[in-house]
GROMACS .gro file of C-alpha atoms in nm:
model
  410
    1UNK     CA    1   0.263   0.168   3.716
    2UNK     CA    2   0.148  -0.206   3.720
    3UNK     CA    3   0.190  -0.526   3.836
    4UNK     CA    4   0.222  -0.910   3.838
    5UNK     CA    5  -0.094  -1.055   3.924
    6UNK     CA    6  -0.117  -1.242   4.231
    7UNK     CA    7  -0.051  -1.643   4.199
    8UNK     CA    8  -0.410  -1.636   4.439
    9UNK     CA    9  -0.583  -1.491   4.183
   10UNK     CA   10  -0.920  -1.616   4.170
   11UNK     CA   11  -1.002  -1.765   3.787
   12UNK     CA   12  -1.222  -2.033   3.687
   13UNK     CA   13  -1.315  -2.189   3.334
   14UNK     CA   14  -1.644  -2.117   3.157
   15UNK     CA   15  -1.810  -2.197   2.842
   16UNK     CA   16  -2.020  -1.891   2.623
   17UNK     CA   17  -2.232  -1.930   2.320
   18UNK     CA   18  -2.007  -1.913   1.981
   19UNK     CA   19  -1.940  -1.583   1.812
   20UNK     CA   20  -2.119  -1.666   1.503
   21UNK     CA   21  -2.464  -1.697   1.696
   22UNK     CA   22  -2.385  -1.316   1.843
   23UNK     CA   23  -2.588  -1.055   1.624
   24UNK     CA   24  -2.435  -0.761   1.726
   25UNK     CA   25  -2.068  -0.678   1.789
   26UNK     CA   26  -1.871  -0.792   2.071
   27UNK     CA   27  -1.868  -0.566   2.338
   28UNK     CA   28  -1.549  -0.631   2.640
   29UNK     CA   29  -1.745  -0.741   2.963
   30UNK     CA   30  -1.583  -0.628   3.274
   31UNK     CA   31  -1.529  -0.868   3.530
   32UNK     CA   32  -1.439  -0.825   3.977
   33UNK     CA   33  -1.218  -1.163   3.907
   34UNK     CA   34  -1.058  -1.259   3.611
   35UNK     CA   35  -1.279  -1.582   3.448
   36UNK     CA   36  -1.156  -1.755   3.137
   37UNK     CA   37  -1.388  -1.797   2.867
   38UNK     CA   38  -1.402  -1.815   2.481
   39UNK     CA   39  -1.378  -1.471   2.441
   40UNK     CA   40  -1.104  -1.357   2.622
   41UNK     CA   41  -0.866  -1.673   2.537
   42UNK     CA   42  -0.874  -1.521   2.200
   43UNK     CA   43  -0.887  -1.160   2.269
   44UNK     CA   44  -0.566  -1.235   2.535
   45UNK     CA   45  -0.718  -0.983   2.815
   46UNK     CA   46  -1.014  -0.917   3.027
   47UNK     CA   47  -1.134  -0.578   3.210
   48UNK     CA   48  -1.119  -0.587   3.585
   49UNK     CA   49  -1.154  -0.327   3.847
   50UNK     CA   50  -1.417  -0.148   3.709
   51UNK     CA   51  -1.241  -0.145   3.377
   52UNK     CA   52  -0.973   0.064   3.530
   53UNK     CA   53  -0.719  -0.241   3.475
   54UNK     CA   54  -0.656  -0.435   3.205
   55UNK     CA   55  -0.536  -0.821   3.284
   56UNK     CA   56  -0.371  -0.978   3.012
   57UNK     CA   57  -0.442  -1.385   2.983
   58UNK     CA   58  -0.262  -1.605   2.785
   59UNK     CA   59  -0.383  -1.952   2.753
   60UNK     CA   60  -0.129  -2.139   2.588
   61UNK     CA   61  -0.363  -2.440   2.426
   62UNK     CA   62  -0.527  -2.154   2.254
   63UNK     CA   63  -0.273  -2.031   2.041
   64UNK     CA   64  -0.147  -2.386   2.015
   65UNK     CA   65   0.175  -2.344   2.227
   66UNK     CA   66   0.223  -2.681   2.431
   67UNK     CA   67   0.535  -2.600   2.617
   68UNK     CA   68   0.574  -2.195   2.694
   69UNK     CA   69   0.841  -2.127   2.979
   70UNK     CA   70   0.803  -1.731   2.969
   71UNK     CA   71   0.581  -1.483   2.797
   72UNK     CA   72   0.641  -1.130   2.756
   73UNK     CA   73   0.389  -0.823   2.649
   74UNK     CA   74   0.489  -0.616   2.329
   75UNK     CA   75   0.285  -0.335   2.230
   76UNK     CA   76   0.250  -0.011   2.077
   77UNK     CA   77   0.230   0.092   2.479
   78UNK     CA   78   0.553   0.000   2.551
   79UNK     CA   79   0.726   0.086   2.222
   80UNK     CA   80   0.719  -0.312   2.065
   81UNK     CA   81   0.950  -0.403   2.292
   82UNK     CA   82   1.054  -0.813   2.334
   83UNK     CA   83   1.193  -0.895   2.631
   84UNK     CA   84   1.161  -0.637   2.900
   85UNK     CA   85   1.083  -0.759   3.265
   86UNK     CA   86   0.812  -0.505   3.344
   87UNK     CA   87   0.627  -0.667   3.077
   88UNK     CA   88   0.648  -1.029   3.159
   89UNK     CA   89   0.328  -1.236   3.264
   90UNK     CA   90   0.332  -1.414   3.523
   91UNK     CA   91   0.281  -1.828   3.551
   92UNK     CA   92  -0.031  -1.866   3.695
   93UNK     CA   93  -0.045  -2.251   3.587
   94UNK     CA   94   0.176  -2.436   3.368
   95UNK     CA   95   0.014  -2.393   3.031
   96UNK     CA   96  -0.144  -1.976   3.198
   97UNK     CA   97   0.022  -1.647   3.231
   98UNK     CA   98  -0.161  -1.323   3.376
   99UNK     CA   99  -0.060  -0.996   3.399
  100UNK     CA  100  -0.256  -0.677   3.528
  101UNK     CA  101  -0.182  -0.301   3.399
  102UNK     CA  102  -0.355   0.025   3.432
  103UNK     CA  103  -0.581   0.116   3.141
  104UNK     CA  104  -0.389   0.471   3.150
  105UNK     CA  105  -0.059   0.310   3.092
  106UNK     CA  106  -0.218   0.154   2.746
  107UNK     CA  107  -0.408   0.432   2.583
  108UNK     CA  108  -0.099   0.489   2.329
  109UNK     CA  109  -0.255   0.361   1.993
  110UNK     CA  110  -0.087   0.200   1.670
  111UNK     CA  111  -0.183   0.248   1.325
  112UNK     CA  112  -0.554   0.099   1.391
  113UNK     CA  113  -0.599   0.408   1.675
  114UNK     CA  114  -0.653   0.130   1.925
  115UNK     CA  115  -0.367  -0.018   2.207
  116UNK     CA  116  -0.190  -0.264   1.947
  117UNK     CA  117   0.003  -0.560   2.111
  118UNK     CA  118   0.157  -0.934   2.038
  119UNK     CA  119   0.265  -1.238   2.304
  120UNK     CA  120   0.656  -1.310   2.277
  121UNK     CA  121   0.656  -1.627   2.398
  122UNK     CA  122   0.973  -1.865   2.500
  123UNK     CA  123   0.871  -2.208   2.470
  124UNK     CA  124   1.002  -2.584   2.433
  125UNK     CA  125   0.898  -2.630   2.072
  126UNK     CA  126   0.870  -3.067   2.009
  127UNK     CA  127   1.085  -3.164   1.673
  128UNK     CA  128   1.222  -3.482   1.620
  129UNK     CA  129   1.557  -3.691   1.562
  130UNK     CA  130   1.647  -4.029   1.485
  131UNK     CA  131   1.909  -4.184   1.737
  132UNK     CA  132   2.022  -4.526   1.653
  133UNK     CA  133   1.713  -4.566   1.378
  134UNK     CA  134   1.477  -4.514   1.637
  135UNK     CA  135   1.324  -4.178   1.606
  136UNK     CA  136   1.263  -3.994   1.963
  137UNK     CA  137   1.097  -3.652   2.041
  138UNK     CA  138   1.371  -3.330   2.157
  139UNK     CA  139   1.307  -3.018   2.242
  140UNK     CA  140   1.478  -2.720   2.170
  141UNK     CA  141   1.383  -2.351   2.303
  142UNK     CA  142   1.278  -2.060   2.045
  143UNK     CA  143   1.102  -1.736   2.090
  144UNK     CA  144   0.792  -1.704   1.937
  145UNK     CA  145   0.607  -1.345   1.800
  146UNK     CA  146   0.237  -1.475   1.794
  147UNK     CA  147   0.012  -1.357   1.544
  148UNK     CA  148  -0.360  -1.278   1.658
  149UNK     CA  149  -0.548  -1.601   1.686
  150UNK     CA  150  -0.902  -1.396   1.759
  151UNK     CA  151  -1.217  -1.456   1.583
  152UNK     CA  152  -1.369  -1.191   1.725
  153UNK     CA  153  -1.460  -0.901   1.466
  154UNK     CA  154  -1.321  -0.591   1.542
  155UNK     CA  155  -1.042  -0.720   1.772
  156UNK     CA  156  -0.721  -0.800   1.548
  157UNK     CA  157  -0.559  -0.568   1.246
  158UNK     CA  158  -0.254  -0.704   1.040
  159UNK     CA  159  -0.192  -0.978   1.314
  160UNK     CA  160  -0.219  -0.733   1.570
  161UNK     CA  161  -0.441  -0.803   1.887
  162UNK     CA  162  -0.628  -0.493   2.005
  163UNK     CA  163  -0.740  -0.346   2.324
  164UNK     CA  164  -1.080  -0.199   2.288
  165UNK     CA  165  -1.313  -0.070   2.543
  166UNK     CA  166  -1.664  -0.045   2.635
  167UNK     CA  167  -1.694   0.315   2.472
  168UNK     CA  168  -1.498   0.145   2.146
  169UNK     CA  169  -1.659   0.075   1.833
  170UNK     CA  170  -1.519  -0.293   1.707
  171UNK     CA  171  -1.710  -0.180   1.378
  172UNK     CA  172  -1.477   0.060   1.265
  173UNK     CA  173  -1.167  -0.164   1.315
  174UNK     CA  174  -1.420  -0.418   1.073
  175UNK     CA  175  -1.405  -0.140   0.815
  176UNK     CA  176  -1.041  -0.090   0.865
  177UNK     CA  177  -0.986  -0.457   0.794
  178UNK     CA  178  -1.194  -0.456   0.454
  179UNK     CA  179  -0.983  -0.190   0.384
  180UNK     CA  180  -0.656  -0.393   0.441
  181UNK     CA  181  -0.756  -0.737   0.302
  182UNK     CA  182  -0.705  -0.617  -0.046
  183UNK     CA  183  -0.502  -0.386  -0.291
  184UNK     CA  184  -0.694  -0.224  -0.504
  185UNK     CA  185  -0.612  -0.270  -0.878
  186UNK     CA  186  -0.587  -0.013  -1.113
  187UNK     CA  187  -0.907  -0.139  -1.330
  188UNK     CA  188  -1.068  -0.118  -1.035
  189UNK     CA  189  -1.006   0.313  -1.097
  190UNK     CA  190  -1.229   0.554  -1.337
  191UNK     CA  191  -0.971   0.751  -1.436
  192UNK     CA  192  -1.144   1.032  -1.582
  193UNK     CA  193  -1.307   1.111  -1.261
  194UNK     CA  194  -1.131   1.392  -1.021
  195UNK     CA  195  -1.247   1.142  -0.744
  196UNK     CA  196  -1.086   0.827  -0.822
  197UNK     CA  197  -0.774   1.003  -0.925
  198UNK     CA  198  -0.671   1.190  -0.593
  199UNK     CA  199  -0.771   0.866  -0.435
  200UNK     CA  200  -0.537   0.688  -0.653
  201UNK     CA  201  -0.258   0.947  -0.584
  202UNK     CA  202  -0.320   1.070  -0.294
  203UNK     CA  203  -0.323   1.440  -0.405
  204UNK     CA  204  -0.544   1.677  -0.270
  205UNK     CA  205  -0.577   2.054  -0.048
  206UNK     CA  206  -0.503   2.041   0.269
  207UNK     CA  207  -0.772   2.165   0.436
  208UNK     CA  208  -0.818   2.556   0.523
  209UNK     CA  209  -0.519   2.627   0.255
  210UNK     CA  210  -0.570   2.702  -0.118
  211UNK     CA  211  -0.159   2.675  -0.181
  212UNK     CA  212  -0.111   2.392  -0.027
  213UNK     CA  213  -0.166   1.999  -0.146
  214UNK     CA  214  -0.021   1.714  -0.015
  215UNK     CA  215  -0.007   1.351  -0.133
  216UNK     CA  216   0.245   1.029  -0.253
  217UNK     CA  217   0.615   1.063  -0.407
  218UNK     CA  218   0.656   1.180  -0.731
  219UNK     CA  219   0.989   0.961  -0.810
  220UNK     CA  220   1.019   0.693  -0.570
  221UNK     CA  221   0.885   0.342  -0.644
  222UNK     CA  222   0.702   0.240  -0.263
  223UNK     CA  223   0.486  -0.050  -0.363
  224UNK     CA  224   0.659  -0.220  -0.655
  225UNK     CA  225   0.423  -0.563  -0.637
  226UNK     CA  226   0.095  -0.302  -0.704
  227UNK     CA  227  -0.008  -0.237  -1.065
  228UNK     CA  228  -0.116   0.062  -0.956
  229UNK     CA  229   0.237   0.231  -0.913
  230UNK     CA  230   0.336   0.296  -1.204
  231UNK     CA  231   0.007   0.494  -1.291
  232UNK     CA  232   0.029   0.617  -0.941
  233UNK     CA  233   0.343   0.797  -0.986
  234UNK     CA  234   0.282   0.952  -1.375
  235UNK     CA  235  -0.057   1.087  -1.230
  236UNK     CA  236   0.097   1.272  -0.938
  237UNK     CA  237   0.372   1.435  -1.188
  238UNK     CA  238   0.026   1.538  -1.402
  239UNK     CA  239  -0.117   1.735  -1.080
  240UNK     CA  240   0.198   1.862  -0.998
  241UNK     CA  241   0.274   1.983  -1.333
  242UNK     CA  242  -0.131   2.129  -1.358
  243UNK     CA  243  -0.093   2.281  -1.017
  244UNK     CA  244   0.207   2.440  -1.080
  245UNK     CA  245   0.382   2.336  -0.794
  246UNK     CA  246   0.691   2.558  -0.712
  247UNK     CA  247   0.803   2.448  -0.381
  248UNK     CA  248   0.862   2.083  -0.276
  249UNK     CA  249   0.886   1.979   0.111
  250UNK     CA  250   0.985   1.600   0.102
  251UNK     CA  251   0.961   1.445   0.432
  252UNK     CA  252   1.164   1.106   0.342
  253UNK     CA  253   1.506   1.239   0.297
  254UNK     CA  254   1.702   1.261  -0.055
  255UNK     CA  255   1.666   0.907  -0.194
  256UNK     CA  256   1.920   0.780  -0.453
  257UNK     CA  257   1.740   0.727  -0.785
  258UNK     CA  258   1.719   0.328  -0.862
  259UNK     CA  259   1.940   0.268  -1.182
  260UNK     CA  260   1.653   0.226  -1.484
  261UNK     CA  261   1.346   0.201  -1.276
  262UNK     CA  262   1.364   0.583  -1.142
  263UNK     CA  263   1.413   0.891  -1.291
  264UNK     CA  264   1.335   1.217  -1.208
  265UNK     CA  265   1.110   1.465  -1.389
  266UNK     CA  266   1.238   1.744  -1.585
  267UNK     CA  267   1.001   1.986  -1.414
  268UNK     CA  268   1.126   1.868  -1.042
  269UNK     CA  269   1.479   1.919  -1.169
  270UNK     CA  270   1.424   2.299  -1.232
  271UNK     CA  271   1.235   2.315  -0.886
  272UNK     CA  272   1.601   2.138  -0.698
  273UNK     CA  273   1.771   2.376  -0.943
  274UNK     CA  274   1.572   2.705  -0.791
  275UNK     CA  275   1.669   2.531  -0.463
  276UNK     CA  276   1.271   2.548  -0.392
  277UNK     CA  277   1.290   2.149  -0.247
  278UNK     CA  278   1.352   2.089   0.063
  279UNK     CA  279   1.433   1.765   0.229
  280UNK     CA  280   1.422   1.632   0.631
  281UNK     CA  281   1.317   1.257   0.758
  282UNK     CA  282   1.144   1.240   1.046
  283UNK     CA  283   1.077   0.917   1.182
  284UNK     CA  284   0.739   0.715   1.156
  285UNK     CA  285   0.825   0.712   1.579
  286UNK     CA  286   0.940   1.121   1.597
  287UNK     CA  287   0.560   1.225   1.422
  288UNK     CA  288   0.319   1.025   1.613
  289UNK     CA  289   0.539   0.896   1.975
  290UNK     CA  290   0.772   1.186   2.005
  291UNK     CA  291   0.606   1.486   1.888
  292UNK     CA  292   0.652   1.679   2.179
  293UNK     CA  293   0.998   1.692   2.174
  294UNK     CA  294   1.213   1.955   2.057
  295UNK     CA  295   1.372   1.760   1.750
  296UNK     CA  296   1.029   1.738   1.556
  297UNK     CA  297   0.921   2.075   1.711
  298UNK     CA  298   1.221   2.226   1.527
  299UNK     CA  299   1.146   2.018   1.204
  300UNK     CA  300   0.833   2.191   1.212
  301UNK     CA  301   0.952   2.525   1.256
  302UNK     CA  302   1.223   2.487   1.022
  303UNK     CA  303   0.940   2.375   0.760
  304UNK     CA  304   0.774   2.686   0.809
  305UNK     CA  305   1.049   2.928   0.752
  306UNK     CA  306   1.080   2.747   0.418
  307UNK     CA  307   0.743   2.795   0.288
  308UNK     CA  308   0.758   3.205   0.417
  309UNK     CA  309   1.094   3.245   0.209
  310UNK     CA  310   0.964   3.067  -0.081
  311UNK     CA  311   0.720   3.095  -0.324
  312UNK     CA  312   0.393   2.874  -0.353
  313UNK     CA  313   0.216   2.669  -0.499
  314UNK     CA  314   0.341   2.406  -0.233
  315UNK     CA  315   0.322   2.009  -0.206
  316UNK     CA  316   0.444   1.812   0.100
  317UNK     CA  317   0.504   1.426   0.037
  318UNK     CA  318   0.705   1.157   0.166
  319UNK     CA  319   0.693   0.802   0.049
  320UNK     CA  320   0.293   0.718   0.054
  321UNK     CA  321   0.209   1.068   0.159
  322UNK     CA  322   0.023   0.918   0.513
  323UNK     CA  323   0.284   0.932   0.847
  324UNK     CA  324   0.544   1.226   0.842
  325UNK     CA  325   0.271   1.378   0.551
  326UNK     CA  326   0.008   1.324   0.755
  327UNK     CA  327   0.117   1.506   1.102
  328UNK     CA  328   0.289   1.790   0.941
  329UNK     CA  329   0.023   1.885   0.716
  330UNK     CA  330  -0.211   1.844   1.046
  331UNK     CA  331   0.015   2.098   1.237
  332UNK     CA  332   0.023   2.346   0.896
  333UNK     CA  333  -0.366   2.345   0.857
  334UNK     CA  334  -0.432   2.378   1.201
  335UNK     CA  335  -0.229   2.644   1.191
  336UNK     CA  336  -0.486   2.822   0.924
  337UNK     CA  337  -0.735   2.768   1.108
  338UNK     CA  338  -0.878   2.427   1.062
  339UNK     CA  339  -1.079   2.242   1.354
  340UNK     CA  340  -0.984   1.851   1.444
  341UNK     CA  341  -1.308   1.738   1.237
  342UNK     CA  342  -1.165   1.911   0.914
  343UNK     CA  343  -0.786   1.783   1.027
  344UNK     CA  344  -0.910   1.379   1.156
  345UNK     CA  345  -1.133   1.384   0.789
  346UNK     CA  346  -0.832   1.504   0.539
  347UNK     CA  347  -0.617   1.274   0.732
  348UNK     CA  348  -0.804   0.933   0.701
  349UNK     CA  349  -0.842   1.017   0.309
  350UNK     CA  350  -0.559   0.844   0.263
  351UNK     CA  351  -0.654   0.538   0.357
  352UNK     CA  352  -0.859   0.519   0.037
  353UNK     CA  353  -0.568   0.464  -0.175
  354UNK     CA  354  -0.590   0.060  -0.021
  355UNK     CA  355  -0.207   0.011  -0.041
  356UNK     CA  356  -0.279  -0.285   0.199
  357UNK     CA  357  -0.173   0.069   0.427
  358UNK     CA  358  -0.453   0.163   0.730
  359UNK     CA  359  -0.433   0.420   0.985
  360UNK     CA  360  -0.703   0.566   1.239
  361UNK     CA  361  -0.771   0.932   1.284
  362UNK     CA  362  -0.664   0.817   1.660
  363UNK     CA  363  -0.329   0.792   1.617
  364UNK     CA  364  -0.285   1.168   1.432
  365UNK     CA  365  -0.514   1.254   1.766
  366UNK     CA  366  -0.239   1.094   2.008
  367UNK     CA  367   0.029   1.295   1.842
  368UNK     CA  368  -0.126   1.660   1.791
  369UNK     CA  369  -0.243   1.585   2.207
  370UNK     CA  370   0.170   1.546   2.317
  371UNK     CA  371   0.208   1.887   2.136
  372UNK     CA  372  -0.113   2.082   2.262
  373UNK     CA  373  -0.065   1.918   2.659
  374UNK     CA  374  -0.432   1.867   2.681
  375UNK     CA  375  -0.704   1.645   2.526
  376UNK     CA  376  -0.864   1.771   2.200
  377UNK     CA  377  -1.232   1.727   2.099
  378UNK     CA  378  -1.455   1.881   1.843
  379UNK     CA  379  -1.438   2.245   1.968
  380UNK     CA  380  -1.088   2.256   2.047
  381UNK     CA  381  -0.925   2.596   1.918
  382UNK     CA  382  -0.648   2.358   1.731
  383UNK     CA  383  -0.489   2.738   1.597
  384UNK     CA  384  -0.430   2.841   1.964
  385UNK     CA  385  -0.328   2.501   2.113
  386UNK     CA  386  -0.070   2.464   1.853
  387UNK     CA  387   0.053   2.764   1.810
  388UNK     CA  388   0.104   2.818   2.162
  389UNK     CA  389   0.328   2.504   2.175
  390UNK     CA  390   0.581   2.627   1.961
  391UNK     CA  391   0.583   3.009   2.053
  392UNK     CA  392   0.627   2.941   2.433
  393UNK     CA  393   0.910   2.738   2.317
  394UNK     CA  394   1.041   3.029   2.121
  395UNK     CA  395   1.088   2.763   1.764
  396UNK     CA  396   0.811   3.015   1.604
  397UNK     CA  397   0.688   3.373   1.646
  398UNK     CA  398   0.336   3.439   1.599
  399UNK     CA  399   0.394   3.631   1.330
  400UNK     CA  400   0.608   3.371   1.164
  401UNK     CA  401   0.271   3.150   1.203
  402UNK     CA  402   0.022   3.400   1.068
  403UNK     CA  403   0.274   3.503   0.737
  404UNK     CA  404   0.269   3.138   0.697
  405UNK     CA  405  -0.100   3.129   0.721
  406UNK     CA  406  -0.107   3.430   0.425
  407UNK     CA  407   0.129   3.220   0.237
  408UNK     CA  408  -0.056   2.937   0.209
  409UNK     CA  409  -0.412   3.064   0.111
  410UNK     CA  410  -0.278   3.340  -0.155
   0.00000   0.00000   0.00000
């Protein structure tokens, strides 16, 4: 799948011009031998082989690490593993590691839609002692997670490093980070307008339904340090209430109420009483890594059967109303008919709540791709790809899918 690069490898040590005299965005160079230079000492790769491979580089003065012994790859490729020995660089010199992989085994996004990774580095780290009033220097071994030193637009999210491409746009991850840098306050909101309110929330149709809205928990406090949350919470009971929501589909388990900070609305108590609420957890990892497997598949299915037996209005939430909320209200509207532009817009909505929360239409793309087998583009049939996934697997019947479909836009 990869491998170690050689100890022969050709590299040698160049200087560019600094970032801030560069007028447009960064784009990754691809290189026949790996050279170091001021770009990819911060980025931590460079693309070889006719951009086929990707060689990780860690220069060790760079991120200020004087004494590494071993360094180790963690990534949303590999599932954030830290220690594994098929992800370990090797020493090229004593303060340079290298390792080489195959673009195709790092196309699995995290929450930016981009290859996401961090060094896990084992180094001497210097501290010192005083011995007989004379103070000396030890050294004492300690595994380090390194944040993103880069200083490169577009190439770091949350502390992140990223992987981008030739065909990549840095600019978007740029947006993505003025997204993140700030939570929005609730002054900051025009409450009066439609607008600012489902952005606040998080409420809105899912797309190709008229029965079916989707958005952030109704009782549970998520983002307690916000002064937004309170507000947050009271105006999603409003548009529940105004919607006249019968049927709840909570996709973060039953959740003890916190004693005097929770309670739960009258109006949701007579839905649990109807026994119109149901409640699963998938996993952040089950929705976007593991979609094609039967356990989700099944969560699915079983979600569906709910919503035929019961009566609508419908809302699907779980905590912020973006992970489990966002992939299962993909699969539901793609199941009435909407196309991936309709699906990838609805989806990155959410990120206009600015919870300090981001994610890329990419990583929604990733997941709906394990479960249709096949790439999917603007004129993918996302009804037929989808639906064929779980009626081969006999977890729903056509017709299950198209009295679903009639359910959801009565």
């Amino acid at each position: 799948m990869f491998k170690k690069i050689a100890l022969s490898v050709v590299f040698a040590f160049c200087a560019l011009n600094g970032f801030s005299k560069a007028k447009e965005a960064y784009v990754p160079q691809i290189q026949e031998n790996v050279k170091l230079n001021k770009y990819n000492r911060q980025l931590g790769y460079q693309l070889i082989n006719e951009g086929e491979t990707v060689a990780f580089v860690f220069d060790a003065p760079t991120w200020k690490i004087q004494r590494p012994q071993r360094v180790f790859i963690s990534g949303s490729f590999n599932g954030w593993t830290k220690k594994s020995g098929a992800w370990e660089m090797a020493k090229i010199k004593d303060t340079f590691f290298m390792l080489e992989v195959a673009k195709n085994d790092l196309l699995i996004p995290g929450d930016s839609g981009y290859p996401e990774y961090k060094f896990i580095v084992h180094a001497e780290i210097p501290y010192k002692e005083t011995v007989c009033g004379k103070e000396l220097v030890r050294y004492k071994n300690e595994v380090i997670e390194l944040e993103a030193v880069s200083s490169v637009p577009g190439y770091r999210l949350l502390g992140n490093n990223l992987i981008l491409f030739p065909e990549d746009n840095p600019e978007k991850v740029e947006e993505a980070e003025r997204i993140i840098s700030k939570a929005k306050k609730l002054k900051e909101y025009n409450l009066s307008d439609e607008a600012d309110v489902a952005a606040l929330t998080n409420f809105r149709l899912v797309p190709k339904t008229t029965n079916l809205y989707r958005g952030y928990h109704p009782y549970k406090i998520s983002k307690p340090k916000l002064d937004t949350e309170k507000s947050r919470i009271d105006y999603v009971r409003m548009l529940l209430r105004q919607k006249g929501i019968k049927t709840i589909i909570t996709l973060s388990g039953d959740e003890t109420l916190e004693d005097g900070k929770e309670q739960l609305p009258v109006f949701i108590t007579d839905i649990r009483r109807n026994k119109s609420q149901l409640f699963l957890e998938p996993k952040y990892n089950t929705v976007y890594y593991e979609s094609e497997r039967k356990e989700f598949g099944t969560m699915v299915a079983e979600i569906v059967r709910y919503i035929n037996e019961h009566d609508g209005p419908y809302y699907v939430h779980d905590r912020l109303g973006i992970d489990q909320t966002g992939v299962v209200c993909a699969i539901l509207s793609s199941f009435c008919g909407a196309n991936w532009n309709e699906i990838a817009e609805d989806y990155q909505k959410s990120n206009e709540m600015q919870i300090k929360e981001y994610r890329d239409a990419n990583l929604l793309k990733y997941s709906l791709e394990k479960i249709a087998g096949i790439q999917i583009d603007d004129g993918s049939d996302m009804k037929k790809l989808l639906s064929q996934y779980f009626i081969d697997r006999k977890l729903l019947s056509g017709q299950e899918i198209e009295i679903l479909a009639k359910k959801l836009n009565q």
